[in-house]
Amino acid sequence: MSHDMNHYTMGWNYPSNILTGAGRIRDLPDACKALGMGAPLLVTDPGLAALPMVQDCVQACRDAGLRIAVFSQVKGNPTGRNVLDGMAAFRSGSHDGVIAFGGGSGLDAAKAVALMANQREGLSLWSLEDIGDNWKNADAQAIAPVVAVPTTAGTGSEVGRASVITDEAEHVKRIIFHPGMVPATVILDPELTVGLPPKVTAATGMDALSHCMEAWCSPLYHPMAEGIAVEGMRRIDLYLLRAYSDGSDLEARMNMLVASSMGATAFQRGLGAMHALAHPLGALYDAHHGTLNAVLMPYVLRANERAIGEPMVRLGRYLNLEQPGTAAVIDWVLGLRERLGIPHTLAELGIDTRQADKVGRMAVADPSSGSNPVAFDADEYRGIFVAAVEGRL
């Protein structure tokens, strides 16, 4: 550990007003009104838009005197076009706020719509990519207020200051960032996640684990995020298998929603090679982000082994593993994945090594690589990717 005082230099930021508990969706109309909304635009994906839970929210808002509309043209990996279409819906309906409703894709698209809809003419979404001080290109006062309602326990996007949006022209996922993007109010209602199929529960739960794990391994100075990350992992250890095997277990569902928010709160300390690889693979193969992180996790832990010994011992103790250390944590991850039916290799997701060089270059360029415990070069990222395709741990 460096004792250079520059090591301690970092800005910390903590998130939103969070309403937790079964049935809290009933507070949605009041949450909108408290933020000054009279005409919210509910942004979600097409699958959810067809479900009674969205219809019920729309009805409850109408009954409360809110003029609400739904925009649901959002892909599983949301695109710049989805955001532009959402902005058009926001403007044409004269909306004054956004209800972000759904999994990571719906939440990310909704936050980007709220960020962009009232900005000056000619400001491009891509000009707010998370590079340097790009976020200063936006007018913070113009960002529309957001109430976020996650329906999966994975991305933690409801407490995040960024959205991951696919630039279809370039086949790359871009992280759009602004400190004012974080939703003002979040509703964590486990009843909304009861219908999640086991496979989605598993993949999104492992996504939450990857956020906690990478935040925990980050070398940056953020003890508050460390504490949140390790407690998030303990809750995932206790509750993910329960939520997976019995989707109606409200205690498990509640704790997974909380662990998901904890993961995204913690990763302001930084992510790492799991995400640096998952972002390009998601863009190139349109694969599920959480599943990619889940498959990559043990390979990245192995590659980082020389730099994470001490945090792995502490994590192993916190999880009550028999011989705490990197090997024990990797075994714990492998055992959890196996019981959740997560594949062991990227090959099982239909991914081969033909674009390995490109994946390596894209991973190094991804912002997440900057806080990985080891500064991998493109060749090393290529090696981790090939090992994860071929199953070589």
Short mmCIF file of C-alpha atoms in Angstrom, two decimals:
data_model
loop_
_atom_site.label_atom_id
_atom_site.label_comp_id
_atom_site.label_asym_id
_atom_site.label_seq_id
_atom_site.Cartn_x
_atom_site.Cartn_y
_atom_site.Cartn_z
CA MET A 1 0.00 0.00 0.00
CA SER A 2 1.40 3.40 -1.01
CA HIS A 3 1.90 5.92 1.79
CA ASP A 4 2.36 8.83 -0.64
CA MET A 5 -0.31 11.33 0.45
CA ASN A 6 -1.46 11.69 -3.18
CA HIS A 7 -2.86 8.17 -2.76
CA TYR A 8 -5.52 9.63 -0.45
CA THR A 9 -6.80 12.21 -2.94
CA MET A 10 -10.28 11.36 -4.21
CA GLY A 11 -13.81 12.79 -4.35
CA TRP A 12 -16.60 10.81 -2.68
CA ASN A 13 -20.27 11.02 -3.60
CA TYR A 14 -23.26 9.30 -1.99
CA PRO A 15 -26.58 8.69 -3.64
CA SER A 16 -30.26 9.17 -3.55
CA ASN A 17 -33.30 9.22 -1.30
CA ILE A 18 -34.17 5.49 -1.21
CA LEU A 19 -37.60 4.10 -0.27
CA THR A 20 -37.43 0.40 0.60
CA GLY A 21 -39.96 -2.33 1.30
CA ALA A 22 -42.66 -4.51 -0.17
CA GLY A 23 -45.46 -2.47 -1.73
CA ARG A 24 -43.52 0.81 -1.77
CA ILE A 25 -44.41 1.30 -5.44
CA ARG A 26 -47.61 2.84 -4.04
CA ASP A 27 -45.47 5.90 -3.18
CA LEU A 28 -44.56 6.55 -6.83
CA PRO A 29 -47.11 9.36 -7.48
CA ASP A 30 -46.09 11.20 -4.30
CA ALA A 31 -42.39 10.75 -5.15
CA CYS A 32 -43.01 12.37 -8.54
CA LYS A 33 -44.94 15.27 -7.03
CA ALA A 34 -42.25 15.85 -4.38
CA LEU A 35 -39.80 16.50 -7.24
CA GLY A 36 -42.18 18.96 -8.88
CA MET A 37 -43.34 16.63 -11.66
CA GLY A 38 -46.80 17.15 -13.11
CA ALA A 39 -46.24 15.22 -16.34
CA PRO A 40 -43.72 12.38 -15.98
CA LEU A 41 -42.55 10.23 -18.88
CA LEU A 42 -42.22 6.59 -17.80
CA VAL A 43 -39.28 5.08 -19.71
CA THR A 44 -39.03 1.27 -19.78
CA ASP A 45 -38.47 -1.64 -22.15
CA PRO A 46 -41.12 -3.24 -24.40
CA GLY A 47 -41.38 -6.43 -22.31
CA LEU A 48 -42.18 -4.58 -19.11
CA ALA A 49 -44.46 -2.07 -20.83
CA ALA A 50 -46.84 -4.94 -21.60
CA LEU A 51 -46.99 -6.13 -17.98
CA PRO A 52 -49.63 -5.24 -15.37
CA MET A 53 -47.04 -3.64 -13.06
CA VAL A 54 -46.44 -0.82 -15.57
CA GLN A 55 -50.15 -0.44 -16.32
CA ASP A 56 -50.79 -0.23 -12.55
CA CYS A 57 -48.17 2.51 -12.14
CA VAL A 58 -49.64 4.50 -15.01
CA GLN A 59 -53.14 4.19 -13.52
CA ALA A 60 -51.94 5.18 -10.03
CA CYS A 61 -50.21 8.27 -11.44
CA ARG A 62 -53.32 9.23 -13.45
CA ASP A 63 -55.52 8.76 -10.37
CA ALA A 64 -53.17 11.14 -8.52
CA GLY A 65 -53.66 13.80 -11.21
CA LEU A 66 -50.37 13.30 -13.04
CA ARG A 67 -50.31 13.51 -16.84
CA ILE A 68 -48.21 10.45 -17.61
CA ALA A 69 -47.10 8.75 -20.83
CA VAL A 70 -44.97 5.66 -21.52
CA PHE A 71 -41.94 5.38 -23.80
CA SER A 72 -40.72 1.79 -24.26
CA GLN A 73 -38.55 1.66 -27.41
CA VAL A 74 -35.47 0.52 -25.50
CA LYS A 75 -33.24 -2.40 -26.56
CA GLY A 76 -31.57 -4.86 -24.17
CA ASN A 77 -28.34 -2.94 -24.76
CA PRO A 78 -29.78 0.59 -25.20
CA THR A 79 -28.56 2.60 -28.18
CA GLY A 80 -28.05 6.24 -29.02
CA ARG A 81 -31.11 5.97 -31.28
CA ASN A 82 -33.25 4.76 -28.33
CA VAL A 83 -32.16 7.86 -26.36
CA LEU A 84 -32.92 10.23 -29.26
CA ASP A 85 -36.38 8.69 -29.66
CA GLY A 86 -36.99 9.05 -25.92
CA MET A 87 -35.92 12.70 -26.02
CA ALA A 88 -38.39 13.30 -28.86
CA ALA A 89 -41.19 11.68 -26.83
CA PHE A 90 -40.27 13.80 -23.79
CA ARG A 91 -40.39 17.03 -25.80
CA SER A 92 -43.46 16.30 -27.86
CA GLY A 93 -45.40 15.37 -24.71
CA SER A 94 -44.15 18.46 -22.81
CA HIS A 95 -42.95 16.27 -19.94
CA ASP A 96 -41.21 17.64 -16.84
CA GLY A 97 -39.62 14.55 -15.33
CA VAL A 98 -38.80 10.88 -15.89
CA ILE A 99 -39.81 7.65 -14.17
CA ALA A 100 -36.98 5.20 -14.93
CA PHE A 101 -38.56 1.75 -14.70
CA GLY A 102 -36.93 -1.60 -15.33
CA GLY A 103 -33.62 -3.39 -15.48
CA GLY A 104 -30.31 -1.77 -16.31
CA SER A 105 -31.27 -1.09 -19.93
CA GLY A 106 -34.48 0.77 -19.09
CA LEU A 107 -32.84 2.71 -16.26
CA ASP A 108 -29.79 3.67 -18.33
CA ALA A 109 -31.90 4.84 -21.28
CA ALA A 110 -34.25 6.77 -18.98
CA LYS A 111 -31.40 8.57 -17.20
CA ALA A 112 -29.85 9.53 -20.55
CA VAL A 113 -33.23 10.89 -21.76
CA ALA A 114 -33.56 12.96 -18.55
CA LEU A 115 -29.99 14.24 -18.98
CA MET A 116 -30.40 15.24 -22.64
CA ALA A 117 -34.02 16.22 -23.28
CA ASN A 118 -33.76 19.84 -22.11
CA GLN A 119 -30.15 20.52 -23.17
CA ARG A 120 -29.30 23.19 -25.74
CA GLU A 121 -29.85 22.36 -29.41
CA GLY A 122 -26.86 20.65 -31.00
CA LEU A 123 -25.38 19.06 -27.85
CA SER A 124 -24.55 15.46 -28.75
CA LEU A 125 -25.02 12.57 -26.31
CA TRP A 126 -21.53 11.32 -27.20
CA SER A 127 -19.99 14.67 -26.21
CA LEU A 128 -20.84 13.66 -22.60
CA GLU A 129 -18.82 10.43 -22.73
CA ASP A 130 -17.00 9.80 -19.43
CA ILE A 131 -13.65 11.21 -20.51
CA GLY A 132 -11.91 14.05 -18.67
CA ASP A 133 -14.29 16.93 -17.93
CA ASN A 134 -16.72 16.18 -20.77
CA TRP A 135 -19.66 16.30 -18.35
CA LYS A 136 -19.15 20.05 -18.08
CA ASN A 137 -20.51 20.35 -21.66
CA ALA A 138 -24.02 19.84 -20.23
CA ASP A 139 -26.16 22.37 -18.38
CA ALA A 140 -26.72 20.77 -14.95
CA GLN A 141 -29.82 22.95 -14.37
CA ALA A 142 -31.47 21.47 -17.49
CA ILE A 143 -31.41 17.84 -16.29
CA ALA A 144 -34.96 16.59 -15.69
CA PRO A 145 -35.67 15.00 -12.27
CA VAL A 146 -35.79 11.18 -12.12
CA VAL A 147 -37.56 8.64 -9.92
CA ALA A 148 -35.92 5.25 -10.47
CA VAL A 149 -37.72 1.93 -9.98
CA PRO A 150 -35.45 -1.10 -10.56
CA THR A 151 -37.14 -4.39 -11.48
CA THR A 152 -33.94 -6.44 -11.46
CA ALA A 153 -31.30 -6.74 -8.74
CA GLY A 154 -28.15 -6.27 -10.74
CA THR A 155 -26.85 -3.11 -12.35
CA GLY A 156 -27.56 -0.69 -9.52
CA SER A 157 -28.16 1.93 -12.22
CA GLU A 158 -30.81 3.48 -9.94
CA VAL A 159 -28.05 5.01 -7.79
CA GLY A 160 -25.51 5.61 -10.57
CA ARG A 161 -24.24 8.82 -12.16
CA ALA A 162 -23.71 7.22 -15.56
CA SER A 163 -25.48 5.33 -18.35
CA VAL A 164 -23.94 2.74 -20.65
CA ILE A 165 -25.23 3.40 -24.18
CA THR A 166 -24.24 1.56 -27.36
CA ASP A 167 -22.91 3.70 -30.22
CA GLU A 168 -24.22 1.58 -33.08
CA ALA A 169 -22.16 3.38 -35.74
CA GLU A 170 -18.91 2.48 -33.97
CA HIS A 171 -20.03 -0.83 -32.36
CA VAL A 172 -18.82 0.36 -28.98
CA LYS A 173 -20.46 0.89 -25.58
CA ARG A 174 -19.91 4.41 -24.28
CA ILE A 175 -20.26 5.48 -20.65
CA ILE A 176 -22.24 8.73 -20.48
CA PHE A 177 -21.53 10.54 -17.20
CA HIS A 178 -22.82 13.53 -15.29
CA PRO A 179 -22.91 13.96 -11.50
CA GLY A 180 -26.46 15.31 -11.87
CA MET A 181 -27.70 12.10 -13.54
CA VAL A 182 -28.19 10.22 -10.28
CA PRO A 183 -31.95 9.74 -9.69
CA ALA A 184 -33.26 11.94 -6.86
CA THR A 185 -35.54 9.21 -5.52
CA VAL A 186 -35.32 5.41 -5.74
CA ILE A 187 -38.04 2.87 -4.93
CA LEU A 188 -36.72 -0.59 -4.00
CA ASP A 189 -39.85 -2.77 -3.94
CA PRO A 190 -39.09 -6.53 -3.89
CA GLU A 191 -42.60 -7.37 -5.15
CA LEU A 192 -41.61 -5.92 -8.55
CA THR A 193 -38.80 -8.50 -8.88
CA VAL A 194 -40.81 -11.61 -7.95
CA GLY A 195 -41.56 -12.39 -11.62
CA LEU A 196 -37.89 -12.42 -12.67
CA PRO A 197 -37.03 -15.81 -14.19
CA PRO A 198 -34.30 -17.75 -12.33
CA LYS A 199 -31.83 -17.28 -15.20
CA VAL A 200 -32.21 -13.48 -15.08
CA THR A 201 -32.09 -13.50 -11.26
CA ALA A 202 -28.77 -15.37 -11.51
CA ALA A 203 -27.19 -13.16 -14.19
CA THR A 204 -28.25 -9.87 -12.60
CA GLY A 205 -27.24 -11.07 -9.13
CA MET A 206 -23.77 -11.94 -10.45
CA ASP A 207 -23.61 -8.46 -12.02
CA ALA A 208 -24.20 -6.98 -8.55
CA LEU A 209 -21.44 -9.25 -7.23
CA SER A 210 -19.05 -8.08 -9.95
CA HIS A 211 -19.65 -4.43 -8.96
CA CYS A 212 -18.95 -5.16 -5.29
CA MET A 213 -15.97 -7.39 -6.13
CA GLU A 214 -14.29 -4.91 -8.48
CA ALA A 215 -14.91 -2.00 -6.09
CA TRP A 216 -13.38 -4.13 -3.31
CA CYS A 217 -10.27 -4.90 -5.39
CA SER A 218 -9.77 -1.32 -6.65
CA PRO A 219 -6.53 0.29 -5.42
CA LEU A 220 -8.17 3.72 -5.03
CA TYR A 221 -8.68 5.26 -1.58
CA HIS A 222 -12.33 5.01 -0.56
CA PRO A 223 -12.91 3.21 2.76
CA MET A 224 -16.65 3.98 2.75
CA ALA A 225 -17.04 2.24 -0.62
CA GLU A 226 -14.93 -0.69 0.64
CA GLY A 227 -17.29 -1.20 3.57
CA ILE A 228 -20.35 -1.09 1.33
CA ALA A 229 -18.75 -3.47 -1.21
CA VAL A 230 -17.87 -6.16 1.30
CA GLU A 231 -21.28 -6.05 3.01
CA GLY A 232 -22.93 -6.22 -0.43
CA MET A 233 -20.97 -9.43 -1.14
CA ARG A 234 -21.99 -10.91 2.21
CA ARG A 235 -25.66 -10.29 1.40
CA ILE A 236 -25.25 -11.80 -2.07
CA ASP A 237 -23.67 -14.87 -0.46
CA LEU A 238 -26.68 -15.17 1.88
CA TYR A 239 -29.53 -14.31 -0.45
CA LEU A 240 -28.77 -14.85 -4.17
CA LEU A 241 -29.26 -18.62 -4.14
CA ARG A 242 -32.46 -18.16 -2.12
CA ALA A 243 -33.88 -15.66 -4.63
CA TYR A 244 -32.80 -17.96 -7.49
CA SER A 245 -34.44 -21.09 -6.08
CA ASP A 246 -37.61 -19.36 -4.82
CA GLY A 247 -38.50 -16.21 -6.73
CA SER A 248 -41.29 -15.36 -4.28
CA ASP A 249 -38.91 -15.15 -1.28
CA LEU A 250 -39.45 -11.44 -0.52
CA GLU A 251 -36.69 -11.26 2.09
CA ALA A 252 -34.16 -12.60 -0.42
CA ARG A 253 -35.51 -10.34 -3.19
CA MET A 254 -35.32 -7.28 -0.90
CA ASN A 255 -31.75 -8.03 0.13
CA MET A 256 -30.67 -8.58 -3.48
CA LEU A 257 -32.16 -5.20 -4.49
CA VAL A 258 -30.21 -3.59 -1.65
CA ALA A 259 -27.00 -5.47 -2.60
CA SER A 260 -27.42 -4.23 -6.16
CA SER A 261 -27.71 -0.61 -5.02
CA MET A 262 -24.73 -1.18 -2.72
CA GLY A 263 -22.62 -2.47 -5.63
CA ALA A 264 -23.27 0.61 -7.73
CA THR A 265 -22.67 2.90 -4.76
CA ALA A 266 -19.38 1.14 -4.06
CA PHE A 267 -18.06 1.22 -7.62
CA GLN A 268 -17.46 4.95 -7.49
CA ARG A 269 -14.18 3.54 -6.07
CA GLY A 270 -13.60 2.07 -9.54
CA LEU A 271 -14.33 -1.07 -11.55
CA GLY A 272 -11.73 -3.19 -13.35
CA ALA A 273 -10.92 -5.82 -15.94
CA MET A 274 -14.27 -7.67 -15.68
CA HIS A 275 -16.06 -4.57 -16.92
CA ALA A 276 -13.24 -3.51 -19.25
CA LEU A 277 -13.82 -6.82 -21.07
CA ALA A 278 -17.62 -7.09 -20.62
CA HIS A 279 -18.25 -3.69 -22.24
CA PRO A 280 -16.55 -4.52 -25.59
CA LEU A 281 -17.98 -8.06 -25.60
CA GLY A 282 -21.48 -6.67 -25.03
CA ALA A 283 -21.02 -4.26 -27.93
CA LEU A 284 -19.48 -6.84 -30.30
CA TYR A 285 -21.71 -9.83 -29.48
CA ASP A 286 -24.84 -8.19 -27.95
CA ALA A 287 -24.49 -10.60 -25.01
CA HIS A 288 -26.05 -10.02 -21.56
CA HIS A 289 -23.80 -7.77 -19.45
CA GLY A 290 -24.36 -9.58 -16.14
CA THR A 291 -23.72 -12.99 -17.68
CA LEU A 292 -20.47 -11.72 -19.23
CA ASN A 293 -19.26 -10.40 -15.86
CA ALA A 294 -20.21 -13.68 -14.20
CA VAL A 295 -18.25 -15.77 -16.72
CA LEU A 296 -15.22 -13.43 -16.67
CA MET A 297 -15.02 -13.10 -12.88
CA PRO A 298 -12.74 -16.04 -11.89
CA TYR A 299 -10.41 -15.48 -14.86
CA VAL A 300 -9.94 -11.82 -13.91
CA LEU A 301 -9.42 -12.66 -10.23
CA ARG A 302 -6.74 -15.16 -11.28
CA ALA A 303 -5.06 -12.58 -13.55
CA ASN A 304 -5.11 -9.97 -10.75
CA GLU A 305 -3.87 -12.47 -8.16
CA ARG A 306 -0.46 -10.85 -7.60
CA ALA A 307 -2.04 -7.53 -6.60
CA ILE A 308 -5.09 -8.54 -4.53
CA GLY A 309 -3.74 -10.95 -1.91
CA GLU A 310 -4.52 -8.81 1.14
CA PRO A 311 -8.09 -7.81 0.16
CA MET A 312 -8.85 -11.44 -0.81
CA VAL A 313 -7.79 -12.63 2.67
CA ARG A 314 -10.06 -10.01 4.28
CA LEU A 315 -12.96 -10.92 1.98
CA GLY A 316 -12.48 -14.63 2.70
CA ARG A 317 -12.69 -13.93 6.43
CA TYR A 318 -15.84 -11.85 5.96
CA LEU A 319 -17.47 -14.69 3.99
CA ASN A 320 -16.31 -17.29 6.54
CA LEU A 321 -14.27 -19.21 3.95
CA GLU A 322 -12.08 -21.94 5.40
CA GLN A 323 -8.65 -20.82 4.17
CA PRO A 324 -9.19 -17.14 3.31
CA GLY A 325 -7.28 -15.95 0.26
CA THR A 326 -7.55 -15.64 -3.53
CA ALA A 327 -7.85 -19.39 -4.15
CA ALA A 328 -10.70 -19.69 -1.64
CA VAL A 329 -12.55 -16.70 -3.11
CA ILE A 330 -12.19 -18.09 -6.65
CA ASP A 331 -13.53 -21.47 -5.43
CA TRP A 332 -16.44 -19.66 -3.76
CA VAL A 333 -17.22 -17.81 -7.03
CA LEU A 334 -17.01 -21.05 -9.05
CA GLY A 335 -19.31 -22.86 -6.63
CA LEU A 336 -21.85 -20.04 -6.64
CA ARG A 337 -21.81 -19.86 -10.46
CA GLU A 338 -22.28 -23.60 -10.79
CA ARG A 339 -25.33 -23.64 -8.51
CA LEU A 340 -26.78 -20.71 -10.49
CA GLY A 341 -26.32 -22.49 -13.84
CA ILE A 342 -23.87 -19.83 -15.12
CA PRO A 343 -21.61 -21.11 -17.93
CA HIS A 344 -17.91 -21.61 -17.19
CA THR A 345 -16.65 -20.29 -20.56
CA LEU A 346 -17.42 -17.52 -23.02
CA ALA A 347 -17.53 -20.21 -25.73
CA GLU A 348 -20.79 -21.42 -24.16
CA LEU A 349 -22.21 -17.95 -24.94
CA GLY A 350 -21.26 -18.36 -28.60
CA ILE A 351 -18.14 -16.19 -28.34
CA ASP A 352 -14.93 -17.33 -30.08
CA THR A 353 -11.39 -15.90 -30.25
CA ARG A 354 -11.49 -14.50 -33.79
CA GLN A 355 -11.75 -10.89 -32.56
CA ALA A 356 -9.31 -11.42 -29.67
CA ASP A 357 -6.91 -8.65 -30.76
CA LYS A 358 -9.75 -6.16 -31.10
CA VAL A 359 -11.19 -7.16 -27.70
CA GLY A 360 -7.76 -6.59 -26.11
CA ARG A 361 -7.44 -3.12 -27.63
CA MET A 362 -11.02 -2.16 -26.68
CA ALA A 363 -10.52 -3.39 -23.09
CA VAL A 364 -7.43 -1.22 -22.56
CA ALA A 365 -9.35 1.80 -23.90
CA ASP A 366 -12.35 1.15 -21.61
CA PRO A 367 -12.52 3.58 -18.64
CA SER A 368 -12.98 0.62 -16.24
CA SER A 369 -9.43 -0.56 -16.96
CA GLY A 370 -8.02 2.51 -15.21
CA SER A 371 -8.89 1.24 -11.72
CA ASN A 372 -7.97 -2.43 -12.20
CA PRO A 373 -5.44 -3.55 -9.54
CA VAL A 374 -2.95 -4.45 -12.32
CA ALA A 375 -2.40 -2.14 -15.32
CA PHE A 376 -2.89 -4.77 -18.05
CA ASP A 377 -1.86 -3.97 -21.62
CA ALA A 378 -3.83 -5.03 -24.70
CA ASP A 379 -1.94 -8.34 -24.96
CA GLU A 380 -2.70 -9.23 -21.34
CA TYR A 381 -6.40 -8.42 -21.81
CA ARG A 382 -6.32 -10.57 -24.95
CA GLY A 383 -4.85 -13.41 -22.87
CA ILE A 384 -7.57 -13.16 -20.20
CA PHE A 385 -10.24 -13.12 -22.91
CA VAL A 386 -8.82 -16.21 -24.67
CA ALA A 387 -8.53 -18.04 -21.32
CA ALA A 388 -12.21 -17.25 -20.61
CA VAL A 389 -13.27 -18.52 -24.07
CA GLU A 390 -11.28 -21.72 -23.66
CA GLY A 391 -11.95 -22.29 -19.94
CA ARG A 392 -8.31 -22.14 -18.79
CA LEU A 393 -8.14 -21.12 -15.13
#
